[in-house]
Amino acid sequence: MWNHRHMTDPSSSSDTAGKTEITVHTSTEADWPTVEQLDAVAFGHYPAAEHSAFWRSLVDPADLLLAREGDTPVGVAMHLPLEFTVPGGEQVAARGITWVSVAPTHRRRGILRTMFTALHEGISATGAPISALTASEGGIYSRFGYGPATVSAGVSLDRRFARFLDTTPDPGGVRIVDAETARTLLPEIYERWRLVTPGAQARPEQYWERMFADSQETRGGATALFFFVHPDGYAAYRYKNTRRPGEDDALVALVTDFVTVTNDAHAALWRTLCGLDLTDRIEAHGHPDDPLRLLLTDYRLPRTVSRTDDLWLRIMNVPAALRLRRYAVDLSTVVEVEDPFLDAGGRFALEISGGRASCERTDAPARFRMRIDVLAGMYLGAHRARGYAAANRLWAADPAELTALDNAFCSDRPAVLGWGF
Protein backbone atom coordinates (compact mmCIF):
# COMPACT_ATOMS: atom_id res chain seq x y z
CA MET A 1 0.00 0.00 0.00
CA TRP A 2 1.24 3.50 -0.86
CA ASN A 3 1.12 6.21 1.76
CA HIS A 4 2.93 9.27 0.43
CA ARG A 5 3.05 12.57 2.25
CA HIS A 6 4.17 16.05 1.35
CA MET A 7 3.59 19.53 2.75
CA THR A 8 1.86 22.19 0.69
CA ASP A 9 1.63 25.90 1.32
CA PRO A 10 -1.67 27.39 0.15
CA SER A 11 -0.40 30.95 0.66
CA SER A 12 2.57 32.80 -0.74
CA SER A 13 4.01 33.25 2.74
CA SER A 14 7.21 31.48 3.72
CA ASP A 15 5.81 30.97 7.23
CA THR A 16 5.46 27.22 7.78
CA ALA A 17 2.43 27.70 10.04
CA GLY A 18 0.07 27.69 7.04
CA LYS A 19 1.31 24.43 5.59
CA THR A 20 -1.04 21.47 5.28
CA GLU A 21 -0.18 17.83 4.90
CA ILE A 22 -1.34 16.06 1.73
CA THR A 23 -1.36 12.26 1.89
CA VAL A 24 -1.81 9.81 -0.98
CA HIS A 25 -3.30 6.39 -0.31
CA THR A 26 -4.49 3.40 -2.26
CA SER A 27 -8.27 3.18 -2.27
CA THR A 28 -10.96 0.63 -1.51
CA GLU A 29 -14.31 -0.17 -3.15
CA ALA A 30 -15.91 2.19 -0.65
CA ASP A 31 -14.00 5.12 -2.19
CA TRP A 32 -15.66 4.90 -5.62
CA PRO A 33 -18.37 7.52 -4.89
CA THR A 34 -15.63 9.94 -3.84
CA VAL A 35 -13.63 9.14 -6.98
CA GLU A 36 -16.67 9.73 -9.17
CA GLN A 37 -17.43 13.05 -7.48
CA LEU A 38 -13.88 14.33 -8.07
CA ASP A 39 -13.97 13.14 -11.67
CA ALA A 40 -17.39 14.74 -12.27
CA VAL A 41 -16.18 18.13 -11.02
CA ALA A 42 -12.96 17.93 -13.08
CA PHE A 43 -14.60 16.90 -16.36
CA GLY A 44 -17.92 18.65 -16.03
CA HIS A 45 -20.42 15.80 -16.07
CA TYR A 46 -21.68 13.09 -13.76
CA PRO A 47 -20.86 9.60 -15.00
CA ALA A 48 -23.77 7.42 -16.05
CA ALA A 49 -24.28 4.27 -14.00
CA GLU A 50 -23.03 2.06 -16.82
CA HIS A 51 -19.89 4.21 -17.19
CA SER A 52 -19.11 3.76 -13.52
CA ALA A 53 -19.79 0.03 -13.69
CA PHE A 54 -17.50 -0.29 -16.70
CA TRP A 55 -14.53 1.30 -14.93
CA ARG A 56 -15.14 -0.46 -11.65
CA SER A 57 -14.94 -3.76 -13.52
CA LEU A 58 -11.58 -2.83 -15.10
CA VAL A 59 -9.64 -1.21 -12.25
CA ASP A 60 -8.36 -2.94 -9.13
CA PRO A 61 -8.93 -0.58 -6.16
CA ALA A 62 -5.31 -1.24 -5.17
CA ASP A 63 -4.30 0.56 -8.39
CA LEU A 64 -6.42 3.63 -7.60
CA LEU A 65 -4.90 6.49 -5.61
CA LEU A 66 -6.66 9.19 -3.61
CA ALA A 67 -4.94 12.34 -2.39
CA ARG A 68 -6.35 13.82 0.80
CA GLU A 69 -5.86 16.96 2.81
CA GLY A 70 -6.75 15.65 6.23
CA ASP A 71 -10.01 13.81 5.60
CA THR A 72 -10.86 15.81 2.46
CA PRO A 73 -10.29 14.07 -0.93
CA VAL A 74 -8.47 16.47 -3.27
CA GLY A 75 -7.12 14.29 -6.10
CA VAL A 76 -7.44 10.94 -7.84
CA ALA A 77 -5.46 8.88 -10.37
CA MET A 78 -5.49 5.21 -11.32
CA HIS A 79 -3.83 2.71 -13.65
CA LEU A 80 -5.02 -0.48 -15.31
CA PRO A 81 -3.46 -3.30 -17.35
CA LEU A 82 -3.23 -2.88 -21.13
CA GLU A 83 -1.81 -4.89 -23.99
CA PHE A 84 -0.96 -3.08 -27.19
CA THR A 85 0.88 -3.65 -30.43
CA VAL A 86 4.25 -2.12 -31.33
CA PRO A 87 5.84 -1.92 -34.81
CA GLY A 88 6.53 -5.43 -36.03
CA GLY A 89 3.52 -6.95 -34.27
CA GLU A 90 4.94 -7.68 -30.82
CA GLN A 91 2.35 -7.53 -28.05
CA VAL A 92 3.47 -5.45 -25.07
CA ALA A 93 2.03 -5.58 -21.57
CA ALA A 94 1.68 -1.98 -20.40
CA ARG A 95 -0.19 0.09 -17.84
CA GLY A 96 -2.76 2.72 -18.74
CA ILE A 97 -3.29 5.80 -16.56
CA THR A 98 -6.77 7.30 -16.39
CA TRP A 99 -9.23 9.32 -14.28
CA VAL A 100 -6.57 11.86 -13.31
CA SER A 101 -8.16 14.77 -11.43
CA VAL A 102 -7.11 17.40 -8.92
CA ALA A 103 -9.79 19.38 -7.07
CA PRO A 104 -10.02 23.00 -8.28
CA THR A 105 -9.84 24.02 -4.61
CA HIS A 106 -6.29 22.63 -4.38
CA ARG A 107 -4.49 23.67 -7.55
CA ARG A 108 -0.77 24.47 -7.79
CA ARG A 109 0.14 22.57 -4.63
CA GLY A 110 2.12 19.71 -6.14
CA ILE A 111 -0.71 17.18 -5.72
CA LEU A 112 -0.49 15.84 -9.27
CA ARG A 113 3.26 15.29 -8.96
CA THR A 114 2.82 13.53 -5.63
CA MET A 115 0.10 11.25 -7.04
CA PHE A 116 2.17 10.54 -10.15
CA THR A 117 5.23 9.70 -8.08
CA ALA A 118 3.23 7.12 -6.14
CA LEU A 119 1.40 5.91 -9.25
CA HIS A 120 4.62 5.27 -11.17
CA GLU A 121 6.10 3.41 -8.22
CA GLY A 122 3.16 1.05 -8.57
CA ILE A 123 3.63 0.82 -12.34
CA SER A 124 7.35 0.09 -11.90
CA ALA A 125 6.48 -2.72 -9.50
CA THR A 126 4.45 -4.43 -12.25
CA GLY A 127 7.53 -4.58 -14.51
CA ALA A 128 5.67 -2.94 -17.42
CA PRO A 129 8.24 -1.40 -19.83
CA ILE A 130 5.75 1.23 -21.02
CA SER A 131 2.95 3.27 -19.49
CA ALA A 132 0.28 5.11 -21.43
CA LEU A 133 -2.50 7.66 -21.13
CA THR A 134 -4.88 9.77 -23.18
CA ALA A 135 -4.60 13.45 -22.28
CA SER A 136 -7.44 15.93 -21.86
CA GLU A 137 -4.86 18.75 -22.00
CA GLY A 138 -1.69 18.80 -24.09
CA GLY A 139 0.59 20.78 -21.79
CA ILE A 140 0.61 18.62 -18.67
CA TYR A 141 2.28 15.28 -19.20
CA SER A 142 5.55 15.88 -21.04
CA ARG A 143 7.17 16.89 -17.75
CA PHE A 144 6.41 13.39 -16.51
CA GLY A 145 8.12 11.86 -19.56
CA TYR A 146 5.04 11.27 -21.74
CA GLY A 147 5.06 12.00 -25.46
CA PRO A 148 2.20 11.91 -28.01
CA ALA A 149 2.58 8.60 -29.86
CA THR A 150 -0.51 8.45 -32.11
CA VAL A 151 -2.31 11.21 -34.01
CA SER A 152 -5.95 11.29 -35.13
CA ALA A 153 -7.53 13.45 -37.83
CA GLY A 154 -11.24 14.23 -37.99
CA VAL A 155 -12.63 14.25 -41.54
CA SER A 156 -15.89 15.64 -42.89
CA LEU A 157 -16.97 14.44 -46.35
CA ASP A 158 -19.91 15.78 -48.36
CA ARG A 159 -20.82 12.40 -49.81
CA ARG A 160 -23.21 13.92 -52.36
CA PHE A 161 -20.17 14.93 -54.42
CA ALA A 162 -18.01 11.87 -53.77
CA ARG A 163 -16.81 10.20 -56.96
CA PHE A 164 -14.26 7.42 -56.94
CA LEU A 165 -11.36 7.25 -59.40
CA ASP A 166 -11.41 4.52 -62.03
CA THR A 167 -8.30 3.10 -60.34
CA THR A 168 -10.06 2.73 -57.00
CA PRO A 169 -10.78 -0.92 -56.15
CA ASP A 170 -14.43 -1.98 -56.08
CA PRO A 171 -14.11 -5.30 -54.25
CA GLY A 172 -17.62 -5.48 -52.79
CA GLY A 173 -18.19 -7.93 -49.96
CA VAL A 174 -19.88 -5.47 -47.59
CA ARG A 175 -23.18 -6.40 -45.96
CA ILE A 176 -25.61 -4.74 -43.59
CA VAL A 177 -25.94 -6.54 -40.25
CA ASP A 178 -27.96 -5.94 -37.12
CA ALA A 179 -26.42 -5.36 -33.71
CA GLU A 180 -26.84 -8.97 -32.62
CA THR A 181 -24.93 -10.23 -35.67
CA ALA A 182 -22.33 -7.49 -35.38
CA ARG A 183 -21.70 -8.58 -31.79
CA THR A 184 -20.55 -11.97 -33.08
CA LEU A 185 -18.39 -10.60 -35.92
CA LEU A 186 -16.70 -7.36 -34.87
CA PRO A 187 -14.46 -8.55 -32.01
CA GLU A 188 -12.66 -11.09 -34.24
CA ILE A 189 -12.09 -8.53 -37.01
CA TYR A 190 -10.88 -5.97 -34.51
CA GLU A 191 -8.47 -8.48 -33.00
CA ARG A 192 -6.91 -9.24 -36.40
CA TRP A 193 -6.58 -5.51 -37.06
CA ARG A 194 -5.04 -4.59 -33.73
CA LEU A 195 -2.45 -7.39 -33.91
CA VAL A 196 -0.87 -5.63 -36.92
CA THR A 197 -1.56 -1.99 -35.92
CA PRO A 198 0.93 -0.15 -33.68
CA GLY A 199 -0.78 1.59 -30.79
CA ALA A 200 -3.94 -0.51 -30.91
CA GLN A 201 -4.82 -2.19 -27.62
CA ALA A 202 -6.70 -5.36 -26.85
CA ARG A 203 -10.30 -4.45 -26.05
CA PRO A 204 -11.62 -6.08 -22.89
CA GLU A 205 -14.91 -7.97 -23.04
CA GLN A 206 -16.47 -5.20 -20.96
CA TYR A 207 -15.75 -2.75 -23.80
CA TRP A 208 -17.77 -4.80 -26.27
CA GLU A 209 -20.60 -5.29 -23.80
CA ARG A 210 -20.84 -1.55 -23.29
CA MET A 211 -20.63 -0.78 -27.00
CA PHE A 212 -23.45 -3.14 -27.91
CA ALA A 213 -25.60 -2.13 -24.96
CA ASP A 214 -25.68 1.17 -26.90
CA SER A 215 -27.51 3.10 -24.20
CA GLN A 216 -28.99 6.54 -24.72
CA GLU A 217 -26.22 8.05 -22.58
CA THR A 218 -23.57 6.99 -25.12
CA ARG A 219 -25.36 8.32 -28.22
CA GLY A 220 -24.88 12.08 -27.81
CA GLY A 221 -28.32 12.77 -29.25
CA ALA A 222 -27.78 10.52 -32.27
CA THR A 223 -29.46 7.27 -33.29
CA ALA A 224 -28.61 3.74 -32.27
CA LEU A 225 -25.66 2.16 -34.06
CA PHE A 226 -25.79 0.86 -37.63
CA PHE A 227 -23.23 -1.64 -38.95
CA PHE A 228 -21.54 -2.44 -42.27
CA VAL A 229 -19.34 -5.54 -42.20
CA HIS A 230 -16.72 -6.79 -44.67
CA PRO A 231 -14.77 -10.03 -44.12
CA ASP A 232 -11.73 -7.86 -43.31
CA GLY A 233 -13.27 -4.77 -41.77
CA TYR A 234 -16.30 -2.98 -40.45
CA ALA A 235 -17.86 0.44 -39.92
CA ALA A 236 -20.17 1.32 -37.02
CA TYR A 237 -22.04 4.61 -37.39
CA ARG A 238 -24.94 6.71 -36.13
CA TYR A 239 -27.21 9.26 -37.77
CA LYS A 240 -27.63 12.75 -36.44
CA ASN A 241 -29.46 15.80 -37.73
CA THR A 242 -27.23 18.85 -37.35
CA ARG A 243 -27.39 22.52 -38.24
CA ARG A 244 -24.33 24.63 -38.94
CA PRO A 245 -24.31 28.45 -39.37
CA GLY A 246 -25.64 29.35 -42.80
CA GLU A 247 -26.72 25.78 -43.58
CA ASP A 248 -30.01 23.94 -43.67
CA ASP A 249 -30.57 20.88 -41.55
CA ALA A 250 -28.21 18.09 -42.57
CA LEU A 251 -28.36 14.35 -42.04
CA VAL A 252 -24.90 13.27 -40.94
CA ALA A 253 -23.49 9.75 -40.59
CA LEU A 254 -21.13 9.80 -37.62
CA VAL A 255 -18.66 6.92 -37.95
CA THR A 256 -17.76 5.82 -34.44
CA ASP A 257 -15.61 2.77 -35.23
CA PHE A 258 -13.86 2.12 -38.56
CA VAL A 259 -11.52 -0.89 -38.69
CA THR A 260 -9.94 -2.38 -41.80
CA VAL A 261 -7.35 -5.13 -41.97
CA THR A 262 -6.83 -4.79 -45.75
CA ASN A 263 -6.86 -2.04 -48.38
CA ASP A 264 -9.74 -3.76 -50.17
CA ALA A 265 -11.85 -3.61 -47.02
CA HIS A 266 -11.01 0.09 -46.64
CA ALA A 267 -12.11 0.91 -50.20
CA ALA A 268 -15.21 -1.28 -50.03
CA LEU A 269 -16.45 0.24 -46.77
CA TRP A 270 -15.90 3.82 -47.96
CA ARG A 271 -17.76 3.06 -51.20
CA THR A 272 -20.65 1.72 -49.12
CA LEU A 273 -20.71 4.70 -46.76
CA CYS A 274 -20.73 7.05 -49.75
CA GLY A 275 -23.74 5.12 -51.06
CA LEU A 276 -25.98 6.32 -48.19
CA ASP A 277 -28.18 8.32 -50.56
CA LEU A 278 -30.17 10.40 -48.05
CA THR A 279 -27.06 11.31 -46.08
CA ASP A 280 -25.46 14.73 -46.60
CA ARG A 281 -22.18 14.34 -44.74
CA ILE A 282 -20.03 11.59 -43.34
CA GLU A 283 -17.83 12.42 -40.36
CA ALA A 284 -15.09 10.06 -39.22
CA HIS A 285 -11.74 9.92 -37.44
CA GLY A 286 -8.64 8.14 -38.65
CA HIS A 287 -4.93 8.43 -39.20
CA PRO A 288 -3.86 11.69 -40.92
CA ASP A 289 -2.37 9.64 -43.78
CA ASP A 290 -5.56 7.67 -44.41
CA PRO A 291 -5.73 7.13 -48.20
CA LEU A 292 -9.42 8.15 -48.53
CA ARG A 293 -8.72 11.38 -50.44
CA LEU A 294 -6.45 9.46 -52.84
CA LEU A 295 -9.41 7.25 -53.80
CA LEU A 296 -11.53 10.20 -54.96
CA THR A 297 -11.60 12.37 -58.08
CA ASP A 298 -11.68 15.48 -55.83
CA TYR A 299 -8.67 15.42 -53.51
CA ARG A 300 -10.07 18.30 -51.45
CA LEU A 301 -13.49 16.80 -50.79
CA PRO A 302 -12.58 15.14 -47.46
CA ARG A 303 -12.02 18.17 -45.22
CA THR A 304 -9.75 17.76 -42.22
CA VAL A 305 -11.73 19.38 -39.40
CA SER A 306 -9.52 18.37 -36.49
CA ARG A 307 -6.12 16.95 -35.76
CA THR A 308 -5.24 15.81 -32.28
CA ASP A 309 -3.07 13.50 -30.23
CA ASP A 310 -4.58 10.25 -28.94
CA LEU A 311 -2.23 7.85 -27.17
CA TRP A 312 0.61 9.24 -25.03
CA LEU A 313 3.42 6.90 -24.00
CA ARG A 314 6.12 6.92 -21.35
CA ILE A 315 9.12 4.60 -21.55
CA MET A 316 9.57 2.99 -18.13
CA ASN A 317 12.50 0.78 -19.19
CA VAL A 318 14.43 2.03 -22.22
CA PRO A 319 16.40 -1.15 -23.10
CA ALA A 320 13.34 -3.38 -22.69
CA ALA A 321 11.08 -1.11 -24.74
CA LEU A 322 13.59 -0.66 -27.59
CA ARG A 323 14.17 -4.42 -27.82
CA LEU A 324 10.46 -5.12 -28.20
CA ARG A 325 9.68 -3.24 -31.40
CA ARG A 326 11.02 -3.90 -34.91
CA TYR A 327 12.96 -1.43 -37.09
CA ALA A 328 13.09 -0.55 -40.77
CA VAL A 329 16.88 -0.28 -41.26
CA ASP A 330 20.07 -1.36 -39.49
CA LEU A 331 21.75 1.08 -37.12
CA SER A 332 24.60 1.13 -34.62
CA THR A 333 24.62 4.15 -32.34
CA VAL A 334 24.62 5.51 -28.79
CA VAL A 335 21.57 7.37 -27.51
CA GLU A 336 21.55 9.51 -24.39
CA VAL A 337 18.11 9.86 -22.81
CA GLU A 338 17.26 12.44 -20.15
CA ASP A 339 14.48 11.56 -17.72
CA PRO A 340 13.50 14.57 -15.58
CA PHE A 341 10.89 12.67 -13.56
CA LEU A 342 12.05 9.10 -12.93
CA ASP A 343 15.39 7.31 -13.26
CA ALA A 344 14.84 5.55 -16.59
CA GLY A 345 17.32 7.77 -18.44
CA GLY A 346 20.96 7.17 -19.24
CA ARG A 347 23.27 6.42 -22.15
CA PHE A 348 22.44 3.36 -24.25
CA ALA A 349 24.19 1.45 -27.01
CA LEU A 350 21.53 0.65 -29.62
CA GLU A 351 22.42 -2.04 -32.15
CA ILE A 352 19.80 -2.79 -34.83
CA SER A 353 20.30 -5.65 -37.25
CA GLY A 354 17.70 -7.39 -39.40
CA GLY A 355 14.93 -5.38 -37.79
CA ARG A 356 15.73 -6.44 -34.21
CA ALA A 357 17.53 -4.40 -31.59
CA SER A 358 19.84 -5.00 -28.68
CA CYS A 359 20.14 -2.19 -26.16
CA GLU A 360 22.44 -1.91 -23.15
CA ARG A 361 23.75 0.86 -20.94
CA THR A 362 27.14 2.21 -22.00
CA ASP A 363 29.78 4.83 -21.19
CA ALA A 364 30.55 5.43 -24.88
CA PRO A 365 30.09 8.99 -26.24
CA ALA A 366 26.51 9.81 -27.25
CA ARG A 367 25.63 10.25 -30.92
CA PHE A 368 22.10 11.41 -30.08
CA ARG A 369 20.58 13.20 -27.09
CA MET A 370 16.90 13.62 -26.30
CA ARG A 371 14.44 13.72 -23.44
CA ILE A 372 12.47 10.59 -22.71
CA ASP A 373 9.20 12.13 -23.95
CA VAL A 374 10.83 12.57 -27.38
CA LEU A 375 11.80 8.90 -27.48
CA ALA A 376 8.19 8.04 -26.55
CA GLY A 377 6.86 10.22 -29.37
CA MET A 378 9.09 8.39 -31.87
CA TYR A 379 8.47 4.92 -30.47
CA LEU A 380 5.46 3.92 -32.62
CA GLY A 381 6.60 5.87 -35.67
CA ALA A 382 4.01 8.66 -35.44
CA HIS A 383 6.63 11.39 -35.05
CA ARG A 384 9.95 11.55 -36.86
CA ALA A 385 13.40 12.10 -35.42
CA ARG A 386 14.05 14.77 -38.03
CA GLY A 387 11.02 16.75 -36.84
CA TYR A 388 12.20 16.68 -33.25
CA ALA A 389 15.67 17.74 -34.38
CA ALA A 390 14.17 20.69 -36.28
CA ALA A 391 12.35 21.67 -33.08
CA ASN A 392 15.67 21.55 -31.18
CA ARG A 393 14.41 18.68 -29.05
CA LEU A 394 16.85 16.07 -30.41
CA TRP A 395 20.59 16.56 -30.88
CA ALA A 396 22.52 14.52 -33.46
CA ALA A 397 26.28 14.42 -33.82
CA ASP A 398 25.98 13.96 -37.59
CA PRO A 399 23.07 14.78 -39.99
CA ALA A 400 23.68 11.52 -41.86
CA GLU A 401 23.17 9.58 -38.66
CA LEU A 402 19.96 11.51 -38.03
CA THR A 403 18.62 10.19 -41.35
CA ALA A 404 19.46 6.65 -40.30
CA LEU A 405 17.71 7.08 -36.92
CA ASP A 406 14.72 8.63 -38.65
CA ASN A 407 14.44 5.73 -41.07
CA ALA A 408 15.00 3.07 -38.42
CA PHE A 409 12.01 4.18 -36.33
CA CYS A 410 9.58 4.25 -39.27
CA SER A 411 6.65 1.82 -39.16
CA ASP A 412 5.13 0.08 -42.16
CA ARG A 413 1.65 0.64 -40.67
CA PRO A 414 0.53 3.93 -39.11
CA ALA A 415 0.04 3.96 -35.35
CA VAL A 416 -3.60 4.20 -34.22
CA LEU A 417 -5.24 4.22 -30.78
CA GLY A 418 -7.48 1.19 -30.37
CA TRP A 419 -9.82 2.59 -27.68
CA GLY A 420 -9.88 5.61 -25.42
CA PHE A 421 -9.30 4.89 -21.74
mmCIF file of C-alpha atoms in Angstrom, residues 387-395:
data_model
loop_
_atom_site.group_PDB
_atom_site.id
_atom_site.type_symbol
_atom_site.label_atom_id
_atom_site.label_comp_id
_atom_site.label_asym_id
_atom_site.label_seq_id
_atom_site.Cartn_x
_atom_site.Cartn_y
_atom_site.Cartn_z
ATOM 1 C CA GLY A 387 11.021 16.751 -36.844
ATOM 2 C CA TYR A 388 12.202 16.675 -33.249
ATOM 3 C CA ALA A 389 15.671 17.743 -34.385
ATOM 4 C CA ALA A 390 14.166 20.694 -36.283
ATOM 5 C CA ALA A 391 12.348 21.672 -33.076
ATOM 6 C CA ASN A 392 15.665 21.549 -31.176
ATOM 7 C CA ARG A 393 14.413 18.682 -29.046
ATOM 8 C CA LEU A 394 16.845 16.072 -30.405
ATOM 9 C CA TRP A 395 20.589 16.555 -30.882
#
